[in-house]
Amino acid sequence: LCCCEYVDRRGERNHLAACCCDCEDLDDGCERWLTCKSLAPGTLERIAATVADRVRVPWFAGAVKINVSLVPPLVLLPVFLHVAALHFLLGLVILTSLPVLVLWYYYLTHRRKERTLFFLSLGLFSLGYMYYVFLQEVVPRGHVGYSQVVVLTCGLILMLAALSRAKKDPGYLPIPASNVKSSHQGLPNKGVRGSSNGLHGVTMSGAASSRAVNGEAKGYSRMSAEEPEGVKKDWCAKCQLVRPARAGHCRLCGRCVRRLDHHCVWINSCVGEQNHQAFILALSFFMLTSVYGITLTLHTVCRGRTPFVALFYCPGAYSDYSSALSFTCVWYCAIVTAGMGYILLIQLLNISYNVTEREARLALRDNTGRRLLGGLVIDTGQYNRGFLCNWGHFLSLGSSPPQRSAEDIV
């Protein structure tokens, strides 16, 4: 393949120059739209899949596909912030609508059980763009010293390092080798089903296996009558293994995770036993760095006022475009920081009561937990051993090698 060629999703050789050609679904959709006819079921999904497959950039061994979810934050965020800096009312409308749009997209993808890089792209690009605006618009005013810039930069680097660690293995349970072997023998054409993060799930095989309905295996085909009753409650029919205590199955990743807390869309990964500490560390560094950057910017744009007062009353903020852009970015950072601060608060409270987000949701569903602190935390009482013991348990996560699962023993 040359740098502008690629193999499309139908397995055919294609070229970037033909990105707008040969799209029968799009032609049919436009024709129906012009004639005021309704679209056939599934037409929009096929058009979206075709467009996503053709968004590529030239590369050495062939055109490389670009994840469409990465593009909107890179394009829309600078545009929205620059438009919001034109007038106070524009800023009010845009900064109010942005969180609403992000929440709407989150619930849309969560309902469809889809993985997306949109939130990770939005978070990383927001950090980079805010840092760029700080260096370009705030530092040249001469009120921020080099030592303060170094401190802010170090905080950003530490946060990215913790985030990189949080993106690694959260504690996936290994798929038993017997399942892999049986899947290859029983279903040679369907074998291993890849998930979006490169990790693999295994299909069930043989006459004893139950059928999969909508991608979810039903029944407990590998459980024999000779196995103890207590094993069944920890059996995962999807991964075909016995889970240890507090482990859970992530529907988005398609894997079981030790001490599963939740699937975080901001890092596009699960938070579990192996990366929970790094996740808390990344949130903490983000909070400290963001608050410090907001304080430095407000001290520069709104001289003579405390940061809290300047955030709500800064008469000279829109006197020039540079100050208006800096002030708009401060408000954007404040909104994001407030949201991340709430997430961090819930996490710290859960750690203090030794409960995970998954356990809290299950307790609410089964009405087996106690609401404490105005409903901010759900105490299941099952693993709560006191504040100090709970934090000692959290700080020791991942320090010892994981124990062998019951599947190995069985």
PDB file of C-alpha atoms in Angstrom, residues 94-193:
ATOM      1  CA  ILE A  94     -21.290  28.531  26.449  1.00  0.00           C
ATOM      2  CA  LEU A  95     -19.878  27.658  29.868  1.00  0.00           C
ATOM      3  CA  THR A  96     -23.344  26.595  30.969  1.00  0.00           C
ATOM      4  CA  SER A  97     -24.044  24.473  27.898  1.00  0.00           C
ATOM      5  CA  LEU A  98     -20.666  22.700  27.768  1.00  0.00           C
ATOM      6  CA  PRO A  99     -21.211  20.582  30.928  1.00  0.00           C
ATOM      7  CA  VAL A 100     -24.728  19.764  29.731  1.00  0.00           C
ATOM      8  CA  LEU A 101     -23.414  18.511  26.373  1.00  0.00           C
ATOM      9  CA  VAL A 102     -20.685  16.454  28.033  1.00  0.00           C
ATOM     10  CA  LEU A 103     -23.174  14.859  30.444  1.00  0.00           C
ATOM     11  CA  TRP A 104     -25.560  14.138  27.571  1.00  0.00           C
ATOM     12  CA  TYR A 105     -22.810  12.396  25.607  1.00  0.00           C
ATOM     13  CA  TYR A 106     -21.800  10.431  28.707  1.00  0.00           C
ATOM     14  CA  TYR A 107     -25.304   9.104  29.275  1.00  0.00           C
ATOM     15  CA  LEU A 108     -25.617   8.326  25.552  1.00  0.00           C
ATOM     16  CA  THR A 109     -22.476   6.190  25.486  1.00  0.00           C
ATOM     17  CA  HIS A 110     -23.231   4.685  28.906  1.00  0.00           C
ATOM     18  CA  ARG A 111     -26.668   3.568  27.781  1.00  0.00           C
ATOM     19  CA  ARG A 112     -25.240   1.961  24.647  1.00  0.00           C
ATOM     20  CA  LYS A 113     -22.393   0.342  26.626  1.00  0.00           C
ATOM     21  CA  GLU A 114     -19.830   1.904  24.290  1.00  0.00           C
ATOM     22  CA  ARG A 115     -16.186   2.720  24.947  1.00  0.00           C
ATOM     23  CA  THR A 116     -15.028   6.090  23.685  1.00  0.00           C
ATOM     24  CA  LEU A 117     -11.854   8.160  23.750  1.00  0.00           C
ATOM     25  CA  PHE A 118     -13.837  11.403  23.763  1.00  0.00           C
ATOM     26  CA  PHE A 119     -13.514  12.052  27.509  1.00  0.00           C
ATOM     27  CA  LEU A 120      -9.829  11.133  27.691  1.00  0.00           C
ATOM     28  CA  SER A 121      -9.143  13.342  24.672  1.00  0.00           C
ATOM     29  CA  LEU A 122     -11.168  16.181  26.198  1.00  0.00           C
ATOM     30  CA  GLY A 123      -9.310  15.933  29.512  1.00  0.00           C
ATOM     31  CA  LEU A 124      -5.802  15.779  28.045  1.00  0.00           C
ATOM     32  CA  PHE A 125      -6.421  18.492  25.462  1.00  0.00           C
ATOM     33  CA  SER A 126      -8.009  20.733  28.106  1.00  0.00           C
ATOM     34  CA  LEU A 127      -4.876  20.408  30.228  1.00  0.00           C
ATOM     35  CA  GLY A 128      -2.614  21.183  27.291  1.00  0.00           C
ATOM     36  CA  TYR A 129      -4.681  24.106  26.058  1.00  0.00           C
ATOM     37  CA  MET A 130      -5.075  25.668  29.505  1.00  0.00           C
ATOM     38  CA  TYR A 131      -1.309  25.415  30.008  1.00  0.00           C
ATOM     39  CA  TYR A 132      -0.749  27.026  26.604  1.00  0.00           C
ATOM     40  CA  VAL A 133      -3.103  29.933  27.410  1.00  0.00           C
ATOM     41  CA  PHE A 134      -1.371  30.366  30.770  1.00  0.00           C
ATOM     42  CA  LEU A 135       2.061  30.645  29.127  1.00  0.00           C
ATOM     43  CA  GLN A 136       0.869  32.841  26.244  1.00  0.00           C
ATOM     44  CA  GLU A 137      -1.540  35.214  27.981  1.00  0.00           C
ATOM     45  CA  VAL A 138      -0.805  35.217  31.729  1.00  0.00           C
ATOM     46  CA  VAL A 139       2.961  34.819  32.130  1.00  0.00           C
ATOM     47  CA  PRO A 140       3.917  37.726  29.732  1.00  0.00           C
ATOM     48  CA  ARG A 141       2.074  40.175  32.018  1.00  0.00           C
ATOM     49  CA  GLY A 142       5.004  39.919  34.434  1.00  0.00           C
ATOM     50  CA  HIS A 143       3.088  39.096  37.615  1.00  0.00           C
ATOM     51  CA  VAL A 144       3.981  35.390  37.609  1.00  0.00           C
ATOM     52  CA  GLY A 145       7.514  34.383  38.536  1.00  0.00           C
ATOM     53  CA  TYR A 146       9.559  31.615  36.946  1.00  0.00           C
ATOM     54  CA  SER A 147       9.505  29.620  40.168  1.00  0.00           C
ATOM     55  CA  GLN A 148       5.720  29.617  40.088  1.00  0.00           C
ATOM     56  CA  VAL A 149       5.734  28.439  36.470  1.00  0.00           C
ATOM     57  CA  VAL A 150       8.119  25.635  37.442  1.00  0.00           C
ATOM     58  CA  VAL A 151       5.878  24.556  40.323  1.00  0.00           C
ATOM     59  CA  LEU A 152       2.830  24.523  38.040  1.00  0.00           C
ATOM     60  CA  THR A 153       4.718  22.564  35.386  1.00  0.00           C
ATOM     61  CA  CYS A 154       5.958  20.008  37.924  1.00  0.00           C
ATOM     62  CA  GLY A 155       2.422  19.513  39.193  1.00  0.00           C
ATOM     63  CA  LEU A 156       1.219  18.921  35.645  1.00  0.00           C
ATOM     64  CA  ILE A 157       4.001  16.402  34.987  1.00  0.00           C
ATOM     65  CA  LEU A 158       3.294  14.519  38.219  1.00  0.00           C
ATOM     66  CA  MET A 159      -0.394  14.369  37.376  1.00  0.00           C
ATOM     67  CA  LEU A 160       0.319  12.972  33.904  1.00  0.00           C
ATOM     68  CA  ALA A 161       2.698  10.394  35.398  1.00  0.00           C
ATOM     69  CA  ALA A 162       0.024   9.242  37.853  1.00  0.00           C
ATOM     70  CA  LEU A 163      -2.522   9.188  35.033  1.00  0.00           C
ATOM     71  CA  SER A 164      -0.207   7.040  32.931  1.00  0.00           C
ATOM     72  CA  ARG A 165       0.066   4.580  35.819  1.00  0.00           C
ATOM     73  CA  ALA A 166      -3.711   4.595  36.291  1.00  0.00           C
ATOM     74  CA  LYS A 167      -4.123   3.672  32.608  1.00  0.00           C
ATOM     75  CA  LYS A 168      -2.272   0.385  33.115  1.00  0.00           C
ATOM     76  CA  ASP A 169      -3.698  -2.975  34.171  1.00  0.00           C
ATOM     77  CA  PRO A 170      -6.361  -2.366  36.853  1.00  0.00           C
ATOM     78  CA  GLY A 171      -6.122  -5.982  37.996  1.00  0.00           C
ATOM     79  CA  TYR A 172      -7.698  -8.066  35.258  1.00  0.00           C
ATOM     80  CA  LEU A 173      -8.306 -11.661  36.230  1.00  0.00           C
ATOM     81  CA  PRO A 174      -6.412 -14.045  33.919  1.00  0.00           C
ATOM     82  CA  ILE A 175      -8.554 -16.085  31.590  1.00  0.00           C
ATOM     83  CA  PRO A 176      -8.104 -19.786  32.372  1.00  0.00           C
ATOM     84  CA  ALA A 177      -6.020 -21.610  29.788  1.00  0.00           C
ATOM     85  CA  SER A 178      -8.582 -24.399  29.659  1.00  0.00           C
ATOM     86  CA  ASN A 179     -11.170 -21.937  28.355  1.00  0.00           C
ATOM     87  CA  VAL A 180      -8.827 -20.692  25.634  1.00  0.00           C
ATOM     88  CA  LYS A 181      -8.042 -24.252  24.555  1.00  0.00           C
ATOM     89  CA  SER A 182     -11.655 -25.354  24.546  1.00  0.00           C
ATOM     90  CA  SER A 183     -12.721 -22.278  22.580  1.00  0.00           C
ATOM     91  CA  HIS A 184     -10.175 -23.014  19.868  1.00  0.00           C
ATOM     92  CA  GLN A 185     -11.234 -26.658  19.676  1.00  0.00           C
ATOM     93  CA  GLY A 186     -14.992 -26.126  19.845  1.00  0.00           C
ATOM     94  CA  LEU A 187     -15.301 -22.937  17.770  1.00  0.00           C
ATOM     95  CA  PRO A 188     -12.284 -22.665  15.469  1.00  0.00           C
ATOM     96  CA  ASN A 189     -13.816 -19.875  13.385  1.00  0.00           C
ATOM     97  CA  LYS A 190     -14.938 -17.693  16.277  1.00  0.00           C
ATOM     98  CA  GLY A 191     -12.247 -18.511  18.828  1.00  0.00           C
ATOM     99  CA  VAL A 192     -11.236 -15.393  20.659  1.00  0.00           C
ATOM    100  CA  ARG A 193     -13.277 -12.217  20.590  1.00  0.00           C
TER     101      ARG A 193
END
